[in-house]
Every structure is written in structure tokens, then in C-alpha cells.
Coordinates of C-alpha atoms in Angstrom, one line a residue:
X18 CA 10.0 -7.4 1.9
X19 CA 7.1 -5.0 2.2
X20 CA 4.9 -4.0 5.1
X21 CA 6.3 -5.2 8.6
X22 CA 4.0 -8.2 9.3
X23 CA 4.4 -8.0 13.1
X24 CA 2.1 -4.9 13.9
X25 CA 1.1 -4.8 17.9
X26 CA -2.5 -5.7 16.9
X27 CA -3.1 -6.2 20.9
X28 CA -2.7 -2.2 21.2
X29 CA -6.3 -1.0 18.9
X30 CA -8.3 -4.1 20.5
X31 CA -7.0 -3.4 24.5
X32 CA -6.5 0.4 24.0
X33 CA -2.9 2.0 24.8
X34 CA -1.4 4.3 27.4
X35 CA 0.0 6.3 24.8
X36 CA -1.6 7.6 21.6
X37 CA 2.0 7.3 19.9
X38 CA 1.6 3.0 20.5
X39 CA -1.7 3.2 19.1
X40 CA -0.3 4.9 16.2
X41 CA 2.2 2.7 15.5
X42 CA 0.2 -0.3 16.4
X43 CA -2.5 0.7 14.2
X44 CA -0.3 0.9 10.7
X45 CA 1.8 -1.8 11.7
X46 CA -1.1 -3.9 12.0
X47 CA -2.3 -3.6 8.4
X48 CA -2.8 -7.0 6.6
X49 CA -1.9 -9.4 10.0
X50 CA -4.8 -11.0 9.0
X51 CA -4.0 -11.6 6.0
X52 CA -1.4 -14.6 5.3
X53 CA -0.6 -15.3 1.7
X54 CA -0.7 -19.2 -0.1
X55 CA 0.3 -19.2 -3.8
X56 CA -3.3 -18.7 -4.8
X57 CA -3.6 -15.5 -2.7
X58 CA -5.4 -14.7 0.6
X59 CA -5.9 -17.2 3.7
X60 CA -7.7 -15.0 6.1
X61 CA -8.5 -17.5 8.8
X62 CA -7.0 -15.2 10.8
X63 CA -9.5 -12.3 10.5
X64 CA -12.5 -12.5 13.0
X65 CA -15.3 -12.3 10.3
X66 CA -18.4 -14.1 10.6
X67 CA -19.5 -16.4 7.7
X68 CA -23.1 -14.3 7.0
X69 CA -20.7 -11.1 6.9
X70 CA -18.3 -12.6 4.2
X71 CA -21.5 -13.2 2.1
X72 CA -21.7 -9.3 2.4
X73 CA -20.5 -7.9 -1.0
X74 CA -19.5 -4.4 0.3
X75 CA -16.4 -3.0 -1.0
X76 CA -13.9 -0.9 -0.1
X77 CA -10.9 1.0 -2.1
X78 CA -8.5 2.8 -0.4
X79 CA -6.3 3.5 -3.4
X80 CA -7.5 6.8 -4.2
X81 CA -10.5 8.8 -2.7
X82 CA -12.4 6.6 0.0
X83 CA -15.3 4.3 -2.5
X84 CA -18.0 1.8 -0.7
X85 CA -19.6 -0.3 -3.3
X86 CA -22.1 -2.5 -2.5
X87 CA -22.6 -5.5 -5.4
X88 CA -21.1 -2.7 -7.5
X89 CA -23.3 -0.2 -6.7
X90 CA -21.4 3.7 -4.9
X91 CA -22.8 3.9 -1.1
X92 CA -22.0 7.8 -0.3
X93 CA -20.4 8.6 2.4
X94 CA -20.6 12.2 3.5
X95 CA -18.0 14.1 5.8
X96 CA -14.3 13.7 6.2
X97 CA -14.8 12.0 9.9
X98 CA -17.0 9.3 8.5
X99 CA -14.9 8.8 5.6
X100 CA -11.8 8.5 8.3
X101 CA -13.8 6.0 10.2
X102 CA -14.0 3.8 7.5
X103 CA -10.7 3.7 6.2
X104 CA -9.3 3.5 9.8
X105 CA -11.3 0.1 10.3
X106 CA -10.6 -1.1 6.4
X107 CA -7.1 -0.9 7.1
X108 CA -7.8 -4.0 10.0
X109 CA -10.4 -5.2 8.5
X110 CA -11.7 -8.0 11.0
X111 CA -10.3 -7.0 13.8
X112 CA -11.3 -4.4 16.1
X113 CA -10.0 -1.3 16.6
X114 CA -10.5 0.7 20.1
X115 CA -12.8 3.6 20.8
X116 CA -9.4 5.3 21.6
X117 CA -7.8 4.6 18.5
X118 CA -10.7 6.2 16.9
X119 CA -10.6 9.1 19.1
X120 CA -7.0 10.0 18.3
X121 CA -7.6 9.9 14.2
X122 CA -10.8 12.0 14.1
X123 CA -9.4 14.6 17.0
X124 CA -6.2 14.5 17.5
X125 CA -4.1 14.9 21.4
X126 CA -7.2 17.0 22.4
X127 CA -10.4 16.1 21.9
X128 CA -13.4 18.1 22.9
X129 CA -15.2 16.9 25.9
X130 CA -18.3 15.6 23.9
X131 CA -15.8 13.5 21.1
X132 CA -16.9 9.7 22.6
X133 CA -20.4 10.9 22.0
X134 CA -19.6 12.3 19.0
X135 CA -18.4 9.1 17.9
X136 CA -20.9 7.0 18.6
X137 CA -23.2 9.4 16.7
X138 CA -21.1 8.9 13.5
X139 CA -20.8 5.2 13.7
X140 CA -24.6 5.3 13.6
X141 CA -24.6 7.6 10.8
X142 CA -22.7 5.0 9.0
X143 CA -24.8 2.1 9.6
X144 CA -28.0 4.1 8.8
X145 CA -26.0 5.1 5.4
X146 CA -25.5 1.5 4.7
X147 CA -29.2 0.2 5.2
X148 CA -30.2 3.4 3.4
X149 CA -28.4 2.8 0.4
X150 CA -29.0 -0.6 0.2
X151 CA -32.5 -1.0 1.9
X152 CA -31.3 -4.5 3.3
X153 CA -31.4 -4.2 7.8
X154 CA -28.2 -6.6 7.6
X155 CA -25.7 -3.9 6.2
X156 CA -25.8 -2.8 9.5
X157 CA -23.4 -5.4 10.6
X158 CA -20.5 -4.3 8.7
X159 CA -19.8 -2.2 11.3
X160 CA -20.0 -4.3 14.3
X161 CA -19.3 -2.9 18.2
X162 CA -16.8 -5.4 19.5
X163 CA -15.6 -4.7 23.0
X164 CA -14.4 -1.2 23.6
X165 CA -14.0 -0.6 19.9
X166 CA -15.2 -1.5 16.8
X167 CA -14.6 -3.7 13.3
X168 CA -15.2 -3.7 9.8
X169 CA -17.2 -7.2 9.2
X170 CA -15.7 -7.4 6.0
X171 CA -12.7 -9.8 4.9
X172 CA -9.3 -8.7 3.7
X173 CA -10.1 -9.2 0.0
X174 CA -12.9 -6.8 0.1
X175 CA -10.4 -4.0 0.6
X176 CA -8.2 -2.8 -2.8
X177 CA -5.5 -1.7 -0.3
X178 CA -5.6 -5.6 0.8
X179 CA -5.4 -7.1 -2.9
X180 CA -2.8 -4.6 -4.0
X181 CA -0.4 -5.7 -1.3
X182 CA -1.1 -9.6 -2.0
X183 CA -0.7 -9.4 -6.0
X184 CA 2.3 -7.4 -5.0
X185 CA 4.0 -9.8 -3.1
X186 CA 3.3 -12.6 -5.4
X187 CA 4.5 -10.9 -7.9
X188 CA 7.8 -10.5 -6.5
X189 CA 8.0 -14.4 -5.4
X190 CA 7.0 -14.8 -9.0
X191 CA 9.6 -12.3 -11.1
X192 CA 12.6 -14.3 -11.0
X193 CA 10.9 -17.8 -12.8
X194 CA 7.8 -16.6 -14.2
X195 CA 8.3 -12.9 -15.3
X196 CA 5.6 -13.1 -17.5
X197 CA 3.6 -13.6 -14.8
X198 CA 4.7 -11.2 -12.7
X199 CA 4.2 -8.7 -15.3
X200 CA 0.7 -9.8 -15.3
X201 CA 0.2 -9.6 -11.6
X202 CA 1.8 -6.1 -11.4
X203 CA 0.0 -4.4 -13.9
X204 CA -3.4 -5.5 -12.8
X205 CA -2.3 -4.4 -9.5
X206 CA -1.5 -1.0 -10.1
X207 CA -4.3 -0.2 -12.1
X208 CA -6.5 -0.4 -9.4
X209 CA -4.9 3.1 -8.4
X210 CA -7.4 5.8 -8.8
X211 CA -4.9 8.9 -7.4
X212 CA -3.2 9.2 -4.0
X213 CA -4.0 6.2 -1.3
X214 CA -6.5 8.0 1.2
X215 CA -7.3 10.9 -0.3
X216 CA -9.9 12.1 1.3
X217 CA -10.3 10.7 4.5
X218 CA -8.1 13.9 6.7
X219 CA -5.2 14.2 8.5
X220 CA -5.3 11.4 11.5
X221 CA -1.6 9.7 11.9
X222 CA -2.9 6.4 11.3
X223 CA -4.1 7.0 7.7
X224 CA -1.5 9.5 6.5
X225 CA 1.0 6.8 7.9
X226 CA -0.4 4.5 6.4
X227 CA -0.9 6.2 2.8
X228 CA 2.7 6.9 3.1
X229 CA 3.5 3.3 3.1
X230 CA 1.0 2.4 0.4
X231 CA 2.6 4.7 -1.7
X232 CA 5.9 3.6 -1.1
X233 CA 4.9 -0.1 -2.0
X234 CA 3.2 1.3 -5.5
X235 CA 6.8 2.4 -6.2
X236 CA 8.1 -1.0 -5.3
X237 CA 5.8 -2.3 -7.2
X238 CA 6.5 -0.2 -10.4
X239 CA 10.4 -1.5 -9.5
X240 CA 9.4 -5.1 -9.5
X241 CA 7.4 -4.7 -13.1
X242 CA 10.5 -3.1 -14.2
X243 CA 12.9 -5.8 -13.1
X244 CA 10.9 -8.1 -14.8
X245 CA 10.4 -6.5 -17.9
X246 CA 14.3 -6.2 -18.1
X247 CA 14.4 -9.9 -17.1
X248 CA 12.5 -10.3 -20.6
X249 CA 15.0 -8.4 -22.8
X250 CA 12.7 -5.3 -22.4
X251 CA 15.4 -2.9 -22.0
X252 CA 14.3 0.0 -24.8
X253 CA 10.6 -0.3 -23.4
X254 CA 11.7 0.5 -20.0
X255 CA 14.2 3.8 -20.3
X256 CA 11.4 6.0 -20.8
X257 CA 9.7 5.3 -17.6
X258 CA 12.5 4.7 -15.4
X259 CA 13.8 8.4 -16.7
X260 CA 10.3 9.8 -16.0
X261 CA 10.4 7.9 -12.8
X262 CA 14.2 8.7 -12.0
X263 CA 13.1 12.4 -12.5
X264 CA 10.6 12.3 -9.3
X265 CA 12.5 10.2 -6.9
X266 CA 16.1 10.8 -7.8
X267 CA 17.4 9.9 -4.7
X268 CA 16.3 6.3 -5.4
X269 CA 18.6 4.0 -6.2
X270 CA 17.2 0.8 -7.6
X271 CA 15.7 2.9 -10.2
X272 CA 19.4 4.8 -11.0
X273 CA 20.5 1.2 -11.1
X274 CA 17.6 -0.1 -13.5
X275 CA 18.4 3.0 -15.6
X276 CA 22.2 1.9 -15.8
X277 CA 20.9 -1.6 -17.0
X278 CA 18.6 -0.5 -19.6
X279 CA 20.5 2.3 -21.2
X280 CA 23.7 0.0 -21.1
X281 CA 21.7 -2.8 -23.1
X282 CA 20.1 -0.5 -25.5
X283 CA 23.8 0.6 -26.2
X284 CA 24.1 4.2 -24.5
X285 CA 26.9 3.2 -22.1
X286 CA 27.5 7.2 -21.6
X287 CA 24.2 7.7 -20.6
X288 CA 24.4 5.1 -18.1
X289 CA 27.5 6.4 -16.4
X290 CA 26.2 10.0 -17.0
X291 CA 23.5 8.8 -15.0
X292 CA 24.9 7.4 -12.3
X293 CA 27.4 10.1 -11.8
X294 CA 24.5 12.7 -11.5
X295 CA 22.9 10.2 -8.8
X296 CA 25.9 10.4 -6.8
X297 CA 26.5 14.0 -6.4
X298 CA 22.8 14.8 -5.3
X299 CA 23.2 11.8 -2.9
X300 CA 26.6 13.5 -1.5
X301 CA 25.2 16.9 -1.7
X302 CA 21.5 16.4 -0.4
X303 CA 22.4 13.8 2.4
X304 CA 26.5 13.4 2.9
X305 CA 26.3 9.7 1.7
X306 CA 28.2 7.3 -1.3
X307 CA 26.1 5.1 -3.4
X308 CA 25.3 1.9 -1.8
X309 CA 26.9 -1.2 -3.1
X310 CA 24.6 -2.1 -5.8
X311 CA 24.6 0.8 -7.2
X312 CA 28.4 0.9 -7.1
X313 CA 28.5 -2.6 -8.4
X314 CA 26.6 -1.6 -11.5
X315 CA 28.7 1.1 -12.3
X316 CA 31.8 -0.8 -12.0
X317 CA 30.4 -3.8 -14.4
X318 CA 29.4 -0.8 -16.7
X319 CA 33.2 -0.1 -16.8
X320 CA 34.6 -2.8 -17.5
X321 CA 31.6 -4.2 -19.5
X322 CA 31.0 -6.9 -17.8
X323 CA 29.0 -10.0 -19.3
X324 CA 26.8 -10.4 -16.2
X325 CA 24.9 -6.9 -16.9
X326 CA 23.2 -9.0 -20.3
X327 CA 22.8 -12.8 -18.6
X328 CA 19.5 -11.6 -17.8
X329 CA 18.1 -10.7 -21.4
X330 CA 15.8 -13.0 -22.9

């Protein structure tokens, strides 16, 4: 339903005779390690050491690059070190190759000295970590592991991690327990502090990846919608889906959700105004008819069918 679970993990721990593999082995591996039981995370899966999970470093991803450690900001200086990180958070406990790392920091052409160069700045980074700490064991966060290297640190200790988990709950949860999934949701996105990766430059693997965190926030904001409308929550909702609507109006679960909510509140010209407007900057912008949900809506709109209000509460 979200992020493609079968990500090439093989390709960052072996290395890869093309840098466009690693790429896509890289993103598609994110959360592998992570399977999901009602309560949340399993990550037997993850090769993380029992003394690191008593490690209580931190990492967000959902906004400019933070390291906390018990709480406290560890700063980490320079755009490479910063991509380090987040390349490694996003598979956390496993390893990622030398030549993975290579190809985020410099690109198809790297200068002669970049190998060097990395292994300067992953020393950097563990001399940040027992710096800013003053404990000799932060060092192991960053572990070497056989021609790359892995963040020590289990899933859980990465926002990016959580945010995926509580969203996938959430949408197991919406259709008997909406109230829950309301809850879920909105703790979930408000551990967004401003674009996913912000800072940490222009490598494929973490634009890719922000890309696809940002695309699963607006999934998100979907699901907390659809259950909010499951609760009868129809006037709360127009506001934000127009707002919403207004940014993405090529989107069509949130035309649809618009239909719905102006239709309940009793503004059944709005919601075929609106779906009308969706449809000619679909045919204008990309040559295509609404898909059949869409369609489906509109045409229970028309003939007021009773199935568009089954769902209020």
C-alpha cells in the first residue's frame, strides 16, 4: 500500500555494477528491516547488536537532518556528513557499500581522492559523536561492516521509520477503529518539521527517497481524512481538502473526498463544480478521463445515491 517492501538489499551490502541498481536498491530498501505486528515494529530483521540498541541516539529525517542523543542536539557540520547519515538512517542495520556512499556524496565522477575522502568523514562523524557525548561507545553507531558501513541503531530510532509504521497501522485501523486511526495519523504527522531531507544535498538516494516520504505524508493526510468522513466529519474536512485540492489538483482521491464532503454538508453544486474542474485539467494537462472512482462518485452525486451517506456516523 506504501513503500515497495522488496528493495534489492543485496545491491548496498555486495556493491553493484551499475550506480543506477544501487540507486534503486538503496530507496527500495528502506524499512526491509522493519516488519510490522499490531503493536508496531519487529525488527529482528535488522543486524543491530544488543549494547547498540541500548544506544539512545536519534535520528529524524522529517525535516532538516537532527541527532539527538537522550534528547540532547549532536551537530553535525557539512552537507556530506549530514548525507552520510541520512543515507545509513534510511537502512538502518544494515550495511550500505563504500560504493553506494561514493555515488551520493559525488555523483558519476568522483575525484580520485573520494574513498579517502570518505573514510576521513566517517571518522569525523564518530569523533562528533564521542565529542558531544563524551562516552568512547558512540563510536559504534557507525560501525564498518564489510566493504561498507551501518548505522548501529534500530528502525525505531529513526522518525522516517515511525512515521511509515503509525502510517500503515493507521490505514489497517481506519475502516473499524477510525478513532483510532485519527489518533495514529495525527501523531504521525506532527513529527514533520519541513521537507523530508532537507539538508543533506542532492545524492539520488536521498532525494528519491524524500520524494517518497513526501508522497506517503500526503497519503497519510488522505487516510486521516477518510476517517474523519467515516465519523460524520464532513464540514471539518472541506477546508482542508480545498486547501489541499489547491496544491495537488491532479490528485484524485482528494477531488473524490471533496465530492463527499461538500455533497454531505449539502453543496451538491460544488461537488460537481469540482469534479468538472478536475476533469478538464486532467484532459488538458495529461490527455486522460477520471479514473473510475472518481467517475463513480460523480455519477452517485447525480443521481443521489444513498451509498455516498452509509458512511456518516
Amino acid at each position: 500500500m506504501f513503500w515497495n517492501r522488496q528493495g534489492v538489499r543485496s545491491i548496498a551490502r555486495q556493491g553493484a555494477t551499475s550506480r543506477h541498481s544501487v540507486r534503486k536498491g538503496m530507496v527500495g530498501s528502506f524499512f526491509s528491516d522493519v516488519s510490522i505486528r499490531a503493536d508496531g515494529f519487529n525488527v529482528t530483521r535488522s543486524h543491530v547488536s544488543s549494547e547498540a540498541r541500548g544506544i539512545k541516539v536519534h535520528i529524524g529525517l522529517l525535516g532538516p537532518l537532527t541527532v539527538t542523543d537522550q534528547c540532547i542536539p549532536i551537530d553535525i557540520p557539512g552537507e556530506k556528513l549530514r548525507a552520510i547519515v541520512a543515507t545509513l538512517a534510511l537502512t538502518s542495520g544494515t550495511t550500505v557499500s563504500s560504493f553506494a556512499l561514493l555515488d551520493e556524496l559525488w555523483g558519476e565522477q568522483p575525484p580520485r581522492s573520494a574513498a579517502n575522502s570518505l573514510q576521513g568523514h566517517i571518522a569525523r562523524l564518530r569523533r562528533s559523536l564521542v565529542q558531544h557525548s563524551g562516552r568512547e561507545e558512540m563510536r559504534k553507531v557507525i560501525r564498518t561492516s564489510g566493504s561498507g558501513y551501518m548505522l548501529a541503531l534500530p528502525p525505531e530510532n529513526v522518525d522516517a521509520s515511525r512515521f511509515i509504521v503509525d502510517v500503515e497501522l493507521a490505514g489497517r485501523l481506519k475502516a473499524r477503529d477510525p478513532e483510532k486511526a485519527i489518533a495514529l495519523l495525527t501523531k504521525a504527522l506532527d513529527t514533520w518539521r519541513g521537507p523530508a531531507l532537507l539538508d543533506t544535498g542532492h545524492g539520488m538516494i536521498c532525494r528519491t527517497a524524500a520524494a517518497r516520504l513526501e508522497d506517503t505524508r500526503l497519503m497519510a493526510r488522505e487516510l486521516l481524512i477518510e476517517a474523519k468522513l467515516a465519523l460524520g466529519n464532513h464540514y471539518e474536512v472541506v477546508s482542508e481538502l480545498e486547501q489541499l485540492l489547491a496544491r495537488h489538483p491532479l490528485r484524485e482521491r482528494l477531488c473524490e473526498q471533496l465530492m463527499i464532503a461538500l455533497y454531505r454538508s449539502g453543496r451538491q453544486a460544488d461537488a460537481i463544480g469540482t469534479f468538472h474542474r478536475v476533469r478538464q485539467r486532467l484532459s488538458a494537462e495529461l490527455g486522460l478521463e477520471p479514473g473510475p472512482g472518481l467517475q463513480n462518485t460523480m455519477a452517485e452525486i447525480l443521481r443521489q445515491g444513498p451509498s455516498l451517506l452509509h458512511q456518516v456516523g
